[in-house]
XYZ file of C-alpha atoms in Angstrom:
373
model
C 7.883 -14.631 -26.014
C 10.303 -16.114 -24.304
C 13.437 -13.930 -23.341
C 16.913 -14.786 -25.568
C 17.896 -16.511 -22.338
C 15.702 -19.770 -21.708
C 15.531 -19.086 -25.964
C 19.292 -20.576 -25.922
C 18.897 -22.911 -22.763
C 15.922 -25.167 -24.227
C 17.598 -24.678 -28.333
C 19.962 -26.744 -27.320
C 18.430 -29.458 -24.900
C 21.290 -32.305 -25.264
C 22.936 -28.937 -22.607
C 19.988 -29.221 -20.064
C 23.443 -29.020 -17.424
C 24.248 -25.998 -18.250
C 25.745 -23.078 -15.984
C 22.744 -21.190 -14.986
C 21.864 -17.668 -16.115
C 23.388 -14.724 -15.310
C 21.060 -12.399 -13.260
C 17.475 -10.253 -14.753
C 19.322 -6.589 -15.237
C 16.676 -4.231 -12.794
C 16.609 -0.874 -14.159
C 15.314 1.841 -12.104
C 12.445 4.247 -13.274
C 12.017 7.628 -13.444
C 7.975 7.970 -12.161
C 5.557 5.375 -10.760
C 3.501 3.898 -12.933
C 0.896 1.084 -12.530
C 2.015 -2.373 -14.177
C 0.730 -2.304 -18.127
C -2.919 -4.135 -18.128
C -4.200 -4.925 -22.489
C -2.204 -5.319 -25.090
C 0.468 -3.813 -23.326
C 0.973 -6.554 -20.825
C 0.779 -9.051 -23.691
C 3.682 -8.087 -25.432
C 5.926 -7.924 -22.467
C 8.639 -11.075 -21.927
C 8.465 -13.931 -19.872
C 11.844 -14.196 -18.258
C 12.248 -17.845 -17.186
C 15.549 -19.092 -15.131
C 16.696 -21.595 -12.766
C 19.850 -24.265 -11.921
C 18.404 -26.145 -14.618
C 16.707 -25.243 -18.075
C 15.490 -27.438 -21.043
C 12.310 -28.110 -22.905
C 11.229 -27.288 -26.479
C 11.458 -23.686 -28.132
C 7.948 -21.838 -28.796
C 6.073 -25.148 -27.060
C 7.718 -26.129 -23.349
C 10.343 -24.976 -20.747
C 11.200 -26.972 -17.600
C 13.025 -25.163 -15.354
C 14.406 -27.111 -11.959
C 15.959 -25.825 -8.808
C 15.711 -22.103 -7.723
C 13.347 -21.414 -10.688
C 11.884 -18.305 -11.329
C 9.487 -16.936 -13.966
C 8.676 -13.778 -14.579
C 6.415 -11.448 -16.048
C 5.398 -7.276 -15.820
C 4.709 -7.576 -12.090
C 4.080 -10.993 -11.376
C 7.141 -13.011 -10.849
C 6.347 -16.946 -9.525
C 9.322 -19.102 -8.175
C 9.450 -22.317 -7.152
C 11.457 -25.580 -6.511
C 10.327 -27.247 -10.422
C 8.653 -24.379 -13.391
C 7.518 -25.722 -16.216
C 4.995 -23.194 -18.384
C 4.118 -23.762 -21.218
C 3.865 -21.303 -24.359
C 1.120 -22.069 -26.340
C -1.804 -22.197 -22.853
C -0.419 -19.223 -21.532
C 0.076 -22.318 -18.666
C 2.442 -22.183 -15.510
C 2.717 -25.390 -13.017
C 4.985 -25.092 -10.381
C 5.904 -27.595 -7.647
C 7.454 -26.991 -4.328
C 8.215 -24.446 -2.179
C 5.816 -22.561 -4.423
C 6.094 -18.391 -3.661
C 3.868 -16.268 -6.160
C 3.908 -12.268 -6.075
C 2.086 -9.724 -7.654
C 1.046 -6.549 -6.706
C 2.363 -6.051 -3.537
C -0.085 -9.850 -2.975
C 2.141 -13.171 -1.945
C 0.243 -16.624 -1.990
C 2.713 -19.251 -0.424
C 1.778 -23.224 -0.925
C 3.116 -25.956 -2.325
C 1.178 -26.748 -5.933
C 0.393 -24.127 -8.263
C -1.397 -24.265 -11.862
C -2.038 -20.527 -13.389
C -2.551 -19.116 -16.627
C 0.439 -16.185 -15.906
C -1.461 -13.719 -18.336
C -4.929 -13.979 -17.399
C -4.094 -14.773 -13.936
C -6.191 -17.693 -13.623
C -6.303 -21.439 -12.731
C -5.681 -22.663 -8.671
C -3.096 -22.758 -5.741
C -4.037 -25.745 -3.073
C -3.461 -25.296 0.762
C -1.670 -22.210 0.440
C -1.219 -19.350 2.576
C -1.467 -15.760 1.420
C -0.278 -11.571 2.504
C -3.243 -9.137 0.851
C -0.645 -6.257 0.275
C -3.299 -3.947 0.128
C -4.675 -4.398 3.516
C -2.102 -5.977 5.461
C -4.512 -9.149 5.925
C -4.302 -12.541 5.177
C -4.478 -16.498 6.202
C -5.145 -19.762 4.858
C -7.159 -22.136 2.725
C -7.878 -25.044 1.585
C -7.387 -23.919 -1.583
C -7.910 -20.362 -3.414
C -8.548 -19.861 -7.223
C -8.156 -17.375 -9.455
C -10.331 -15.941 -11.208
C -8.249 -12.887 -13.057
C -5.829 -10.355 -11.328
C -8.403 -8.749 -9.146
C -10.871 -11.424 -7.887
C -9.877 -14.669 -6.146
C -12.280 -16.980 -4.525
C -11.041 -19.271 -1.409
C -12.032 -22.078 0.288
C -12.038 -23.522 3.879
C -10.010 -20.601 4.987
C -9.071 -17.689 7.398
C -8.281 -14.158 6.887
C -7.036 -11.723 10.041
C -4.975 -8.430 10.040
C -3.091 -10.168 13.445
C -0.444 -12.015 13.776
C 0.758 -12.606 10.374
C 4.753 -11.737 11.296
C 4.534 -14.849 13.435
C 3.752 -13.203 16.508
C 1.461 -14.773 17.835
C -2.174 -16.209 17.637
C -4.159 -13.404 15.802
C -6.429 -11.527 17.898
C -9.085 -12.174 15.771
C -9.931 -13.812 13.134
C -12.485 -14.872 10.237
C -12.894 -17.349 9.305
C -15.971 -19.499 6.447
C -16.527 -22.283 3.973
C -15.594 -19.826 1.361
C -14.736 -16.164 0.719
C -14.994 -14.400 -2.839
C -12.325 -11.384 -2.706
C -12.488 -8.079 -5.125
C -10.041 -6.110 -4.563
C -11.090 -3.875 -7.530
C -14.225 -3.083 -5.725
C -12.104 -2.753 -2.193
C -14.408 -5.902 -1.220
C -14.871 -9.523 0.285
C -18.166 -11.459 0.980
C -17.741 -14.423 3.253
C -20.024 -17.378 3.492
C -20.715 -19.826 6.423
C -18.653 -17.268 8.808
C -17.456 -16.939 12.828
C -15.651 -14.095 13.710
C -13.640 -14.672 16.193
C -11.985 -12.813 19.114
C -8.453 -13.882 21.109
C -10.276 -17.417 20.341
C -13.675 -16.355 21.339
C -17.233 -16.420 18.882
C -18.636 -13.492 19.227
C -20.161 -13.239 15.427
C -21.473 -16.150 12.803
C -22.936 -15.512 9.948
C -24.746 -17.106 7.092
C -23.349 -14.679 5.010
C -21.526 -11.103 5.464
C -19.358 -9.172 3.589
C -16.205 -6.365 5.036
C -13.524 -3.925 3.688
C -10.200 -5.147 2.264
C -8.765 -1.729 3.581
C -9.360 0.984 6.903
C -11.948 2.573 4.146
C -15.323 2.986 5.103
C -18.356 1.178 3.593
C -21.885 0.757 4.084
C -23.843 -2.894 5.563
C -25.561 -4.233 8.565
C -23.307 -3.799 11.730
C -23.794 -7.246 14.682
C -27.277 -6.530 15.765
C -26.975 -5.696 19.946
C -28.836 -7.201 22.602
C -30.579 -6.040 25.689
C -32.717 -7.070 28.242
C -34.702 -5.081 31.455
C -37.250 -4.972 33.736
C -39.106 -2.581 32.255
C -38.499 -2.907 28.799
C -37.790 -6.640 28.777
C -36.015 -8.223 25.284
C -34.437 -4.952 23.255
C -33.005 -6.356 19.882
C -31.200 -3.717 17.791
C -29.635 -4.001 13.993
C -26.740 -0.944 12.646
C -27.116 0.013 8.917
C -23.576 1.711 8.526
C -24.109 4.550 5.580
C -21.162 5.273 4.031
C -22.287 9.483 2.797
C -19.037 10.415 1.701
C -15.998 10.291 2.486
C -16.058 12.578 5.287
C -20.136 12.113 5.608
C -21.936 9.182 7.459
C -25.496 7.672 9.024
C -26.217 4.653 11.530
C -29.661 3.793 11.623
C -30.805 1.423 13.948
C -33.797 -0.864 13.837
C -34.979 -1.536 17.373
C -37.133 -3.826 19.025
C -38.250 -3.883 22.085
C -41.030 -6.393 23.831
C -42.881 -4.595 25.464
C -43.252 -0.966 24.498
C -43.010 -1.658 20.683
C -40.704 -1.027 17.188
C -38.402 1.986 16.736
C -34.805 3.501 15.311
C -31.885 5.510 16.276
C -30.212 7.233 14.227
C -26.498 9.426 14.309
C -25.179 11.664 11.501
C -21.614 12.809 11.957
C -20.161 15.330 9.435
C -17.122 17.307 9.218
C -16.174 20.063 6.432
C -13.227 22.304 6.840
C -15.027 24.968 8.910
C -17.424 23.508 10.123
C -18.639 20.103 12.658
C -20.675 18.223 14.323
C -22.966 15.391 15.373
C -26.603 14.795 15.347
C -29.138 11.423 17.611
C -32.546 11.203 17.425
C -33.963 7.896 19.281
C -37.850 7.294 17.778
C -41.020 4.970 20.011
C -42.712 6.283 17.391
C -45.514 3.902 20.177
C -44.165 3.219 23.375
C -46.985 0.020 24.003
C -45.958 0.355 28.271
C -46.407 5.142 27.945
C -48.923 4.771 24.900
C -47.549 7.383 23.311
C -44.689 8.413 21.220
C -40.874 9.037 23.089
C -38.233 10.815 21.617
C -34.663 12.192 22.957
C -32.868 13.628 20.514
C -28.950 15.406 21.383
C -27.383 17.277 18.812
C -23.246 18.898 19.249
C -22.603 21.496 16.454
C -19.161 23.881 15.788
C -18.753 26.662 13.611
C -15.334 28.702 12.449
C -16.249 31.851 11.083
C -14.532 35.219 10.042
C -11.720 36.255 12.866
C -11.215 33.235 14.353
C -14.298 33.294 15.696
C -16.114 29.658 17.149
C -19.668 29.056 17.209
C -20.589 25.743 19.108
C -24.317 24.504 19.642
C -25.030 21.896 22.434
C -28.145 20.875 22.598
C -29.922 17.553 24.385
C -34.099 17.519 24.467
C -36.500 14.226 25.789
C -40.413 13.861 25.163
C -41.467 13.309 28.755
C -40.156 13.997 32.569
C -40.198 9.553 32.444
C -37.527 9.283 29.980
C -34.939 9.775 31.914
C -35.857 6.473 34.070
C -37.189 4.358 31.004
C -34.339 5.023 28.753
C -31.077 5.630 30.389
C -28.341 4.371 28.045
C -29.999 6.898 25.703
C -28.902 10.143 28.046
C -25.015 11.098 27.813
C -25.222 13.248 30.373
C -24.031 13.349 34.391
C -27.721 15.687 35.277
C -30.188 13.244 33.743
C -32.239 15.487 34.918
C -30.864 18.193 33.576
C -30.972 18.790 29.883
C -29.176 22.410 28.913
C -29.594 23.943 25.552
C -26.093 25.763 25.007
C -25.150 28.423 22.371
C -21.773 30.197 22.511
C -19.947 32.372 20.590
C -16.121 33.467 20.410
C -13.399 35.007 19.910
C -10.064 35.916 20.854
C -7.923 39.936 21.213
C -5.164 38.766 21.983
C -4.310 37.349 25.137
C -8.315 38.333 25.704
C -11.096 35.510 25.359
C -14.317 37.636 24.014
C -17.428 34.927 24.537
C -21.844 35.619 24.334
C -23.768 32.732 25.419
C -27.147 31.428 25.955
C -28.290 28.874 28.503
C -31.785 26.714 28.798
C -32.629 23.697 30.991
C -35.005 21.114 30.307
C -36.294 19.954 33.793
C -36.901 16.763 34.114
C -39.988 16.507 37.507
C -41.729 14.243 39.091
C -44.593 13.577 40.492
C -43.720 13.665 44.131
C -42.881 16.891 44.812
C -40.593 15.665 47.748
C -38.134 14.997 44.774
C -38.362 18.179 42.566
C -36.087 19.882 41.657
C -35.503 23.754 40.350
C -34.126 24.441 36.629
C -30.146 25.964 37.598
C -29.709 29.964 36.304
C -30.627 30.571 32.423
């Protein structure tokens, strides 16, 4: 239904040049609430105002000059607006701007079924309030108030205030954005960093906010004289808000297939991570190889702190063959360190157990002794 402001003006079509109606009276609400949906949304009035409004009651209304149409959280502004009440269809031309639930779209032409939020926008720029990201597209199709499909589109969270070129930008033949699922899916996508393409994919998905999302990550490629070409494709698993894992299947031309895993956890009284790099069969060494690293911290009663640091590998030659796996300044001395500490005023007492794995060499001249245990 149209408001009395529009109905009164439309009923006297001959008075098309009448003075503009007074502004909309906005009232504060004592509590935050989501916009009405379903039947409640259908009951909301449509408010149409402009410098000039004309039309036929209950059929069509046309507004020109700083035109504005409102229904609930949807606001459309344009140089010229028409609204067909039977089809709930709004058409807007010239400096069109649409805002809904913090999302803003701007462009030259819009056609939209207001209640269902279905329609299209030609050559728009867009901004998604939830993510602080946006871009521009040749065309945007509104499937409903939560789903959007854009063609020949860019997407970035950088430089939207005009402060300069974006640091990173994703361009794609098409992007489907699902606000309810917090997910974007891009096809024929290219990711650029400072204008340099760093990733191309026929299809990829990405989260629309800072929330983590399970999925494949960009592959990593390495080469060295011993292992040859190595390719790993990590998969990120968002287990829970306080737990995640990264599983990285890998292939080495000379050594064979392997799996690297990283598991992280965070609880109120303890936290830590573990890393296991496993090569079931090394084609060069002709045996199984692995490295294990664990870091764990626990807080127990009376401010007592338990800390465990452990690093172990399968054999003495591991430090030479896989130096990137050993995050230590002493790659031939790998420590297991268990410490329990508790403060007493200005003093702290602790108990500590420390053991070492010493990676020896066949040459007696380069053998080393284990530190004190």
